Coordinates of C-alpha atoms and ligand atoms in Angstrom, one line a residue:
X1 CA 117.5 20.2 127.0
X2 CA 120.7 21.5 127.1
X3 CA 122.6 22.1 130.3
X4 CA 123.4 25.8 129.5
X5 CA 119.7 26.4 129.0
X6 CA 119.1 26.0 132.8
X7 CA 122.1 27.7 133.6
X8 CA 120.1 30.7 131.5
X9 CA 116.4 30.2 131.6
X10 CA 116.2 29.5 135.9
X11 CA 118.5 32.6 136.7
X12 CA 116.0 34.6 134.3
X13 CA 113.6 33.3 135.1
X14 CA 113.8 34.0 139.0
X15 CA 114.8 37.6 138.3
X16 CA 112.1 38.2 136.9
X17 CA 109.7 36.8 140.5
X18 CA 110.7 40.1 142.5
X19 CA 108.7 42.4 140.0
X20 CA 105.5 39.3 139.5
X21 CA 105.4 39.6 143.3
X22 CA 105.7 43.3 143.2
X23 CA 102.8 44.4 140.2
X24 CA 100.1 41.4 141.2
X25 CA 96.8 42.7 142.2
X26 CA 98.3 46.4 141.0
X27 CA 96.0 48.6 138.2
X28 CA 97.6 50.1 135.1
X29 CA 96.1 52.1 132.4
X30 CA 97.5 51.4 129.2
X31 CA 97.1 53.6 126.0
X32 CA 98.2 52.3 123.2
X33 CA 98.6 55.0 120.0
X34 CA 96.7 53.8 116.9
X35 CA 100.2 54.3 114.8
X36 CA 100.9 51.1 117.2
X37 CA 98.4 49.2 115.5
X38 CA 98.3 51.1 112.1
X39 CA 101.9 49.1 112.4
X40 CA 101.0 45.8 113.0
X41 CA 101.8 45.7 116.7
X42 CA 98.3 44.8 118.0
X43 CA 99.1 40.7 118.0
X44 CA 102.1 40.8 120.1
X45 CA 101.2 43.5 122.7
X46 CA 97.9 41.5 122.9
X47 CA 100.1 38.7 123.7
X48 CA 101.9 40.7 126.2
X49 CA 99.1 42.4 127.9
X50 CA 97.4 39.1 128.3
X51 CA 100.7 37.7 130.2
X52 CA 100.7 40.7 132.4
X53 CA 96.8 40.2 133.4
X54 CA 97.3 36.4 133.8
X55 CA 100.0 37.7 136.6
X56 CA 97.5 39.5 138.7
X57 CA 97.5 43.1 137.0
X58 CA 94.6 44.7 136.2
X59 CA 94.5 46.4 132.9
X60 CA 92.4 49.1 131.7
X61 CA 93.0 49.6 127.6
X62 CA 92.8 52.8 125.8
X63 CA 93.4 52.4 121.8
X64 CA 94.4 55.6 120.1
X65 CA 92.9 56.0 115.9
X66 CA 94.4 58.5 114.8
X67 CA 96.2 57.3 111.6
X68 CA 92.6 55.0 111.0
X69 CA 90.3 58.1 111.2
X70 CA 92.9 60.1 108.9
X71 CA 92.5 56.9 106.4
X72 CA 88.8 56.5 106.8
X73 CA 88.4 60.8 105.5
X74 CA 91.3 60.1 102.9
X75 CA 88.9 57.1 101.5
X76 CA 86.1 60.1 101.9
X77 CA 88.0 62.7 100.1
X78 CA 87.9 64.5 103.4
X79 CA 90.3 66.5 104.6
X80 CA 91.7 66.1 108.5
X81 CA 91.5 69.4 109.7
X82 CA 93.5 70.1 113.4
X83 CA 94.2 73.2 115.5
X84 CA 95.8 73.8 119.1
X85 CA 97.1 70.2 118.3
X86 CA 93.9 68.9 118.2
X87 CA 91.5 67.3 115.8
X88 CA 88.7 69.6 114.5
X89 CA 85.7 66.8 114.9
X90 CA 83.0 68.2 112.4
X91 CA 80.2 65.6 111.1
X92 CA 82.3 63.7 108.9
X93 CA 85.0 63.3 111.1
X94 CA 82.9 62.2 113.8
X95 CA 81.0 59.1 111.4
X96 CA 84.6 58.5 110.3
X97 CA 85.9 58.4 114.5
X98 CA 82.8 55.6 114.9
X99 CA 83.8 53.4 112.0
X100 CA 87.6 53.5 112.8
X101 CA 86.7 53.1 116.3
X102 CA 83.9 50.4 116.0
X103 CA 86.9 48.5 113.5
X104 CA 89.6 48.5 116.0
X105 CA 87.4 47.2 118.9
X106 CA 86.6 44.4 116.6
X107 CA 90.7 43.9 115.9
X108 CA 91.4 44.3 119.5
X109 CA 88.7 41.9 121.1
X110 CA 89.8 39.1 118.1
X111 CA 93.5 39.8 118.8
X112 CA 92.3 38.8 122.8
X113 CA 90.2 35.7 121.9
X114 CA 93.3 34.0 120.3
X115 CA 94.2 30.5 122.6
X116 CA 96.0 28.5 119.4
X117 CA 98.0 25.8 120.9
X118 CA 101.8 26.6 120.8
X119 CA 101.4 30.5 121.0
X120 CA 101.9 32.9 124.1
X121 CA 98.1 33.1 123.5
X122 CA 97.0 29.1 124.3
X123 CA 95.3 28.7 127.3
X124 CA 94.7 32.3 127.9
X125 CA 90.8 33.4 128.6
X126 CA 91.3 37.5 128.5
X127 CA 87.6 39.0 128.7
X128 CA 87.1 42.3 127.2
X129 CA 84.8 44.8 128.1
X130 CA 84.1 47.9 127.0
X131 CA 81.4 50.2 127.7
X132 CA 80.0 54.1 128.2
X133 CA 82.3 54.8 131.2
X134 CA 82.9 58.2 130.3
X135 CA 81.0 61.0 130.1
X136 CA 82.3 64.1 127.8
X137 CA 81.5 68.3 127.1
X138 CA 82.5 69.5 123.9
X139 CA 85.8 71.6 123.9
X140 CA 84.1 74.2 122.1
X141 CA 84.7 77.4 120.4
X142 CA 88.7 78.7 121.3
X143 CA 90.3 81.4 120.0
X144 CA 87.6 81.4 117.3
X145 CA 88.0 77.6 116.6
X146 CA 84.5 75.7 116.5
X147 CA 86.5 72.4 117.4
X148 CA 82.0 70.8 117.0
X149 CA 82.3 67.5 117.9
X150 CA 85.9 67.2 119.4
X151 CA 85.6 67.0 123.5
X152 CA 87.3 66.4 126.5
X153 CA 86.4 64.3 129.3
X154 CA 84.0 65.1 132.2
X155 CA 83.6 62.5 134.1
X156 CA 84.8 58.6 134.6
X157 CA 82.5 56.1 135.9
X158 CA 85.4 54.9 138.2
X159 CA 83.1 52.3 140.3
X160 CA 81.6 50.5 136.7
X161 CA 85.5 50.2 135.7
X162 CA 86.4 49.3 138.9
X163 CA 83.8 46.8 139.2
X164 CA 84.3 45.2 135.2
X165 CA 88.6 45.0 136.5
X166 CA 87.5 42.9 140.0
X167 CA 85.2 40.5 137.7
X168 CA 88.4 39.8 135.8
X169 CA 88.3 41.5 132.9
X170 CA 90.1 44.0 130.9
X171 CA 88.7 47.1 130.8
X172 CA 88.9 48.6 126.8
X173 CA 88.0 52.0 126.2
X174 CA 87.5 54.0 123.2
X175 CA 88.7 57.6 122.7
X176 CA 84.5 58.3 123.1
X177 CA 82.7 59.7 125.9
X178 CA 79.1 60.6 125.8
X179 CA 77.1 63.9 126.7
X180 CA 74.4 63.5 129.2
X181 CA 72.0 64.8 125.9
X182 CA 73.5 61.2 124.1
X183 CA 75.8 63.1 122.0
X184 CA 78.9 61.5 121.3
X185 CA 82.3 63.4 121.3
X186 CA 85.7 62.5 119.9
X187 CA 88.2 62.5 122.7
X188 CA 92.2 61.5 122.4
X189 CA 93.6 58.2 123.4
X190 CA 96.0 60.0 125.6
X191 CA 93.8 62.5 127.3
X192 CA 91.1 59.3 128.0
X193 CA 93.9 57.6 129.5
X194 CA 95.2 60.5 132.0
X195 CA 91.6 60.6 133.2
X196 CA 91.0 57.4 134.2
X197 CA 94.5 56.6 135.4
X198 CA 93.9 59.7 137.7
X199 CA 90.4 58.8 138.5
X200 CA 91.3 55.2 139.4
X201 CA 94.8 56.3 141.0
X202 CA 96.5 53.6 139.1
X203 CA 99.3 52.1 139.9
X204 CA 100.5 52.8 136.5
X205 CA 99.8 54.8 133.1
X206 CA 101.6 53.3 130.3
X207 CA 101.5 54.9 126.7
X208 CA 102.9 52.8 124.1
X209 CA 104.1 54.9 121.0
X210 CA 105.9 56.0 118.1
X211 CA 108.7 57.8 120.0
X212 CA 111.3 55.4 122.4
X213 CA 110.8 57.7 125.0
X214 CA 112.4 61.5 126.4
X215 CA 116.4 61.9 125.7
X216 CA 118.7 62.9 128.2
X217 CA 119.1 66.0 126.3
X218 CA 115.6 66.3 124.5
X219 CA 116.7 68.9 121.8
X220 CA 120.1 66.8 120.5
X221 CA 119.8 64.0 118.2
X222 CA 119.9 60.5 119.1
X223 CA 123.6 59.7 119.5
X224 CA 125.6 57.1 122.2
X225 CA 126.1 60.0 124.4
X226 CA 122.1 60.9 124.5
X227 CA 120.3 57.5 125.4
X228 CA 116.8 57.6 126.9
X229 CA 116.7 59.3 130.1
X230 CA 114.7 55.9 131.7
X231 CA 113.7 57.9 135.1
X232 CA 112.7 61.3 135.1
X233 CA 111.7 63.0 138.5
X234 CA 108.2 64.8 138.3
X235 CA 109.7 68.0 139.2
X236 CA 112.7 68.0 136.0
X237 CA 109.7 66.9 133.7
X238 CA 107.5 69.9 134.7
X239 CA 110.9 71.8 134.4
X240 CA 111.4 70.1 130.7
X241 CA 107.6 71.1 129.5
X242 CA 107.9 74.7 131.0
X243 CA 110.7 75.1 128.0
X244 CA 109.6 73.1 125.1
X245 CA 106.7 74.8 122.9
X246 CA 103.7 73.3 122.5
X247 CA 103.2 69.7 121.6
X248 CA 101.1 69.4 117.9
X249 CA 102.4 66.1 116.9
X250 CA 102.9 63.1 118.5
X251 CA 106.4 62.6 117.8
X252 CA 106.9 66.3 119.7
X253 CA 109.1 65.7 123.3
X254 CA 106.4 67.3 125.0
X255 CA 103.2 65.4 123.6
X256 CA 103.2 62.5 126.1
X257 CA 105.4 63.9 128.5
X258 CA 102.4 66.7 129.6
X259 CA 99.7 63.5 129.9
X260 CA 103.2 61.9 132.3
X261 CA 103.7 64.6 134.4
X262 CA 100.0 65.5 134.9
X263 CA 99.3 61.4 135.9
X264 CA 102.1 61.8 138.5
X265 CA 101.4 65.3 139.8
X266 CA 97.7 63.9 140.4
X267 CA 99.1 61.1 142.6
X268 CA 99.6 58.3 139.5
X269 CA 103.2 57.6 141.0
X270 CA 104.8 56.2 137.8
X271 CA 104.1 56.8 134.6
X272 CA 105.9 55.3 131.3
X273 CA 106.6 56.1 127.8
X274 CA 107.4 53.2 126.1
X275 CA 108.1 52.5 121.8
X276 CA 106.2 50.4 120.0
X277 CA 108.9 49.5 117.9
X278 CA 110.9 47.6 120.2
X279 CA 109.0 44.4 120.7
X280 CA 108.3 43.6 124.1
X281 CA 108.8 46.9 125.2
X282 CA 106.0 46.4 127.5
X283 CA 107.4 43.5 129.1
X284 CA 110.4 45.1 129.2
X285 CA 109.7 48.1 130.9
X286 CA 107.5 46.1 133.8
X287 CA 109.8 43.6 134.5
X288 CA 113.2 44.3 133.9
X289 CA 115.3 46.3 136.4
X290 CA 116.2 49.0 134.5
X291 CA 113.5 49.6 131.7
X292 CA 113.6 50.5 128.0
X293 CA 111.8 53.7 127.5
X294 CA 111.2 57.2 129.9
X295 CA 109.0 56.7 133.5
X296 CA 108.2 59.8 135.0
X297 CA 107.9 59.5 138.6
X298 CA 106.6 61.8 141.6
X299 CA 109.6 61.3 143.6
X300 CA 108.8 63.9 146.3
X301 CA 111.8 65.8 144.7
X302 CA 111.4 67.8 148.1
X303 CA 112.9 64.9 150.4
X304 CA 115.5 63.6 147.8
X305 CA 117.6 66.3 146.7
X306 CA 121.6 67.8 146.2
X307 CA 123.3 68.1 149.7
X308 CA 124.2 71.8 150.9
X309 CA 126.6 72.8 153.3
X310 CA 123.8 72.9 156.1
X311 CA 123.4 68.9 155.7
X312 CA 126.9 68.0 157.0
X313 CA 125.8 67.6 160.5
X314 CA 123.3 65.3 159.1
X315 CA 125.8 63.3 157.4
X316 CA 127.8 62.6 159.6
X317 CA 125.4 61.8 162.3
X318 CA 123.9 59.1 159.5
X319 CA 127.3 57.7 158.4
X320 CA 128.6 57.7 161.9
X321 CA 127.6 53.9 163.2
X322 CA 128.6 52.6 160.0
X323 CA 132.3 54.0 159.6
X324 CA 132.4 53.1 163.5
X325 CA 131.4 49.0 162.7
X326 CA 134.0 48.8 159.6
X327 CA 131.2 49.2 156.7
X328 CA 131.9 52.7 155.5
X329 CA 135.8 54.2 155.4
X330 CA 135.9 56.8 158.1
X331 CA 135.2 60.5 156.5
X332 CA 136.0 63.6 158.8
X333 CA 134.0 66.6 158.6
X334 CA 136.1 68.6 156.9
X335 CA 136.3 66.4 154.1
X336 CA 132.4 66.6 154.2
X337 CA 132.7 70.1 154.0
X338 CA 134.1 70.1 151.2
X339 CA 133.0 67.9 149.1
X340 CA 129.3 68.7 150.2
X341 CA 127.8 69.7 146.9
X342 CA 128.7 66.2 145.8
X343 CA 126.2 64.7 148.0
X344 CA 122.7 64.1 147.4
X345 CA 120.6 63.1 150.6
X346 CA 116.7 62.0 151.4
X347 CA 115.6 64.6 153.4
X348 CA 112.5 64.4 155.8
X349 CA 111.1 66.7 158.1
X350 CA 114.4 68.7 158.3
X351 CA 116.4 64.7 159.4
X352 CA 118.7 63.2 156.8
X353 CA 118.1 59.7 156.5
X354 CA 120.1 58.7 153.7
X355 CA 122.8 60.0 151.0
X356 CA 126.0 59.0 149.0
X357 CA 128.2 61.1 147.5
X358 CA 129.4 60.9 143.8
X359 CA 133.4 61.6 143.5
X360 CA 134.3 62.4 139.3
X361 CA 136.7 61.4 137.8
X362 CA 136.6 62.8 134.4
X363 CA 139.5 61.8 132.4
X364 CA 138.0 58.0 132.8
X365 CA 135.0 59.2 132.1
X366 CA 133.8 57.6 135.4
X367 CA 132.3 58.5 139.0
X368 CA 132.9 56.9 142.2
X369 CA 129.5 56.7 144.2
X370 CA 130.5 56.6 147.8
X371 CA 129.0 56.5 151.5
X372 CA 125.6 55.7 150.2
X373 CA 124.0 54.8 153.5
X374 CA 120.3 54.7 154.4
X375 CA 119.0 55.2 158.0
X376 CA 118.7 51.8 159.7
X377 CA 114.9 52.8 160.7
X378 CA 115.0 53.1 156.6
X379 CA 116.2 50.4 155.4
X380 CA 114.1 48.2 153.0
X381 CA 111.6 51.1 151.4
X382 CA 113.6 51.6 148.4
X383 CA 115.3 54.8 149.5
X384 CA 119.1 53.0 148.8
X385 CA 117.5 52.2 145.5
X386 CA 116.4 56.1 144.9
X387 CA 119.2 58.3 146.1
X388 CA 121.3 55.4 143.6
X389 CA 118.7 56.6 140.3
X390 CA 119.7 59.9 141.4
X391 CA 123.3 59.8 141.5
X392 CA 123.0 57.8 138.2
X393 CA 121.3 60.8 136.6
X394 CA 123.9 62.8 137.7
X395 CA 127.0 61.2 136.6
X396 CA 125.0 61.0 133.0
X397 CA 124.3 64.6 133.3
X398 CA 128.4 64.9 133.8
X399 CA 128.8 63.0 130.5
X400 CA 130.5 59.4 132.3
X401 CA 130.0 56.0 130.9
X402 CA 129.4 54.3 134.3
X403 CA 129.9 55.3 138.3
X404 CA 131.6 52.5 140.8
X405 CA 132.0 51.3 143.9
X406 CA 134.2 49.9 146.4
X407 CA 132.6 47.6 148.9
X408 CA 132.8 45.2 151.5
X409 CA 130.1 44.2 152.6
X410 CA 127.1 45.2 149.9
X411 CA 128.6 43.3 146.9
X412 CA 124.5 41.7 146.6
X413 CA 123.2 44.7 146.7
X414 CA 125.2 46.3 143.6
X415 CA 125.0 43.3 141.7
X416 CA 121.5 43.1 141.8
X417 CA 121.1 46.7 140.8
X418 CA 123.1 45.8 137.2
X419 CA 126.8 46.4 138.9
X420 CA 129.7 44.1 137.8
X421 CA 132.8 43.1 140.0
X422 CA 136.3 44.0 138.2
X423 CA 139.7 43.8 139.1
X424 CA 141.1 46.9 141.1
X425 CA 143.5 47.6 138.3
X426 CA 140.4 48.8 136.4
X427 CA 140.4 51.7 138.6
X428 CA 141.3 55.0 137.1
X429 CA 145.0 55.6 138.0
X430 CA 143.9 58.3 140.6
X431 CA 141.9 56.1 142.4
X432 CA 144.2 52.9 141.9
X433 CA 146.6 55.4 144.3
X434 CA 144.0 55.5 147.1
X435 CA 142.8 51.8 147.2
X436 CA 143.5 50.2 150.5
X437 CA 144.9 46.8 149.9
X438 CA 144.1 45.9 153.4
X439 CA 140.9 46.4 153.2
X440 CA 140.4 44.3 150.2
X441 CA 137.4 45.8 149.1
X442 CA 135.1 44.7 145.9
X443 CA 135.4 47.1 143.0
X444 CA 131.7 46.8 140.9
X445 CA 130.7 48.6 138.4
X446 CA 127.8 49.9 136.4
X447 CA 127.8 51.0 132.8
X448 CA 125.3 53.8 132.7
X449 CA 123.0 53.3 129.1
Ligands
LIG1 C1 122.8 49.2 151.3 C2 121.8 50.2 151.7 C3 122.2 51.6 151.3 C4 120.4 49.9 151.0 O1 119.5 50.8 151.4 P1 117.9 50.5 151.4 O2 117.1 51.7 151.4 O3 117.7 49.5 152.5 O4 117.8 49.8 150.0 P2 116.5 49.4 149.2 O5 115.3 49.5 150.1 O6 116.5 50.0 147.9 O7 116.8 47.8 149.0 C5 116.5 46.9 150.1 C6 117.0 45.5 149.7 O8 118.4 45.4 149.7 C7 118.7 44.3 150.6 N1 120.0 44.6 151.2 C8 120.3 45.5 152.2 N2 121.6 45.4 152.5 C9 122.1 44.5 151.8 C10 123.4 43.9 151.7 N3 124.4 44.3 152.4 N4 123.7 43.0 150.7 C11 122.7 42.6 149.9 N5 121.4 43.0 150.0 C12 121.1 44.0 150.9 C13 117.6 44.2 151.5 O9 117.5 42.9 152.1 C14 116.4 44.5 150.6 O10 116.1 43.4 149.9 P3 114.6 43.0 149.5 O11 114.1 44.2 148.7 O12 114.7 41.8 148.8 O13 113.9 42.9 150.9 C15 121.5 50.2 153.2 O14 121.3 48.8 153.6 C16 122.7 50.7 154.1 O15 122.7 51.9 154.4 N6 123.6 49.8 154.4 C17 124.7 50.2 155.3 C18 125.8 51.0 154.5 C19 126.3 50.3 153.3 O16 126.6 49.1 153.3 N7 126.5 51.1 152.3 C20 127.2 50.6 151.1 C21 128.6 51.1 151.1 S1 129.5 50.7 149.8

């Protein structure tokens, strides 16, 4: 083994301990669109999904068939008839729904029982159960639309999947629910997954699918300057949705995003939208600091939000014991003043309890992210590690490359959060005028994606 594989493989390997700790005995709904497995994606995220479960996280599986219903009425001469962006169920759909469905829980169960030596799979015992946990109505006749056997869901049976996940197993639904007359009803993958993420107020709700997830600027094309926004607060997604039109196609911004932001308003804290594409996006998303595709996350945009002029006081009174013991560089109030609406703060109950302040500088295409500072009584719940996602979002909103800091005591902190120490000459010339020598300070910084 070579010596610059342990140098690699230990450092990565205990990175990745903080987030094994952090998800064990945590529940996450996963949906995976049938395009996922239409594209031959079903043996690796098998692979993956059994990895997470053997790490303490129960799963809960919804499979998407959209793409294998669409082939099944092809192969029938059928026509796949949709409206209001949903699938118009009538009796040949529905036979077409049980076969694709009935197929795919046959492919996924197989793709679980794999355990060949020398694969991620080999020594892995995943069982999968699946069952009648939810009960559906039909969505009826709207705007003159019979949509016959297409429904939405009524009811979960949240105890029977709670009970199946403490036995161990992973839980695999079907977009199917049943009427209390025995009727079955075609439901979607992402609608099934909403539901029972919100009825089991998961930890998580995951769709994996054909898009890599919402753009900082949804309407432009992909380009460098318009990477995937990875952290979306609750409140800017509800913001996003109340402009886009209606989502009919999956690939359309808003077609996950609603099933998102309803998860999180319902008290689902994160929710993720992840591509199938990438492999191991799944892996990479749960256990890598900063992600791969879009979570949406109820953020309780009320507490952490852009400073005003009234939050000075607040400030100062929070900065205070810090610029006093040598950690922060001493900021008067007038300078404050000023400079307040480059502030964001975590507000609660009318206290401050933590900011930093985000100073441009444009022609660098850089930021400088200064007195962040979290209330002492604080300290340790993650709030450093929010109002930092929220001055990230606004330096990309400002079009920079990457924010920085100057630091003298925090260096761990930064580095851990993807920061990397340069030499003060790197230091837009502006700021290179400013930098104390005396104080010596470490310049990191942080390339924003
Ligand atoms: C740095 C600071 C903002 C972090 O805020 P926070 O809300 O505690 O941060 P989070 O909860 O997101 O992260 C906490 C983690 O950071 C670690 N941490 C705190 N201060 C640290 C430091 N100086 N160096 C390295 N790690 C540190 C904690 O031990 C904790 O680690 P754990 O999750 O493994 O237990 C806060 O400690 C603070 O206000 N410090 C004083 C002011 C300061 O140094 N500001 C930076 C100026 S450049």
């Amino acid at each position: 083994m070579s010596a610059v594989f342990n140098f690699t493989f230990v450092p990565w390997f205990r990175s990745v301990a903080p987030y094994i700790h952090l998800h064990r005995g945590k529940t996450f709904v996963v949906g995976i669109a049938g395009e996922a497995i239409a594209a031959g994606k079903l043996q690796h995220l098998a692979q993956d999904l059994a990895l997470i479960q053997s790490m303490g996280v129960k799963i809960v599986l919804v499979h998407g068939f959209r793409p294998q219903v669409n082939e099944q009425l092809a192969a029938k001469g059928h026509e796949a008839k949709y409206s209001h962006g949903m699938r118009i169920t009538d009796s040949v759909a529905l036979d077409c729904a049980q076969e694709a469905a009935g197929q795919l829980r046959y492919e996924i169960e197989a793709a679980f029982s794999q355990g060949l030596p020398n694969t991620p799979m080999a020594g892995s015992t995943v069982r999968v159960i699946s069952g009648n946990f939810i009960t559906a109505r039909p969505v009826g006749i709207v705007d003159g639309v019979d949509f016959k056997h297409s429904g939405l869901v009524r009811k979960v049976d949240t105890k029977g999947i709670m009970r199946t996940l403490e036995f161990g197993a992973m839980v695999l639904l079907s977009p199917f629910g049943f009427s209390p007359t025995g009727e079955a009803f075609n439901l979607t993958m992402e609608e099934v997954a909403t539901s029972v993420a919100i009825e089991l107020q998961a930890d998580k709700l995951i769709f994996i699918t054909e898009i890599p997830g919402i753009r900082i600027h949804p309407g432009e094309a992909e380009s460098e300057d318009n990477p995937i926004d990875t952290e979306l607060p609750l409140a800017t997604a509800e913001k996003l949705l109340a402009q886009l039109p209606n989502a009919t196609q999956p690939t359309d911004t808003a077609f996950y995003l609603q099933h998102c932001a309803k998860a999180c308003k319902a008290g689902v804290e994160r929710s993720h939208i992840l591509p199938f594409a990438v492999d191991g996006s799944l892996l990479l998303e749960i256990y890598v600091h900063d992600g791969i595709g879009t979570m949406v996350i109820d953020e309780k945009l009320e507490s952490l939000r852009e400073a005003t002029a009234d939050d000075v006081g607040g400030i100062l009174q929070l900065i205070e014991p810090f610029e006093k013991d040598g950690t922060l560089v001493k900021r008067d109030r007038t300078e404050i003043e000023r400079d307040a609406d480059l502030y964001t703060v975590i507000e609660h109950d009318g206290v401050i309890f933590g900011c930093a302040a985000l100073y441009p500088y444009p022609e660098a295409k850089t930021a400088e992210m200064a007195a962040l500072t979290v209330s002492p009584h604080s300290q340790g719940q993650g709030d450093g590690e929010r109002i930092l996602k929220r001055v990230e979002q606004r330096a990309r909103l400002m079009g920079l490359d990457s924010i920085f800091v100057l630091t003298t005591r925090t260096m761990h902190w930064f580095i851990k959060r993807g920061f990397v120490p340069v030499d003060p000459e790197w230091l837009p010339e502006a700021r290179k005028r400013k930098y104390n020598v005396n104080r010596k300070s470490q310049v990191l910084v942080k390339k924003l994606a």
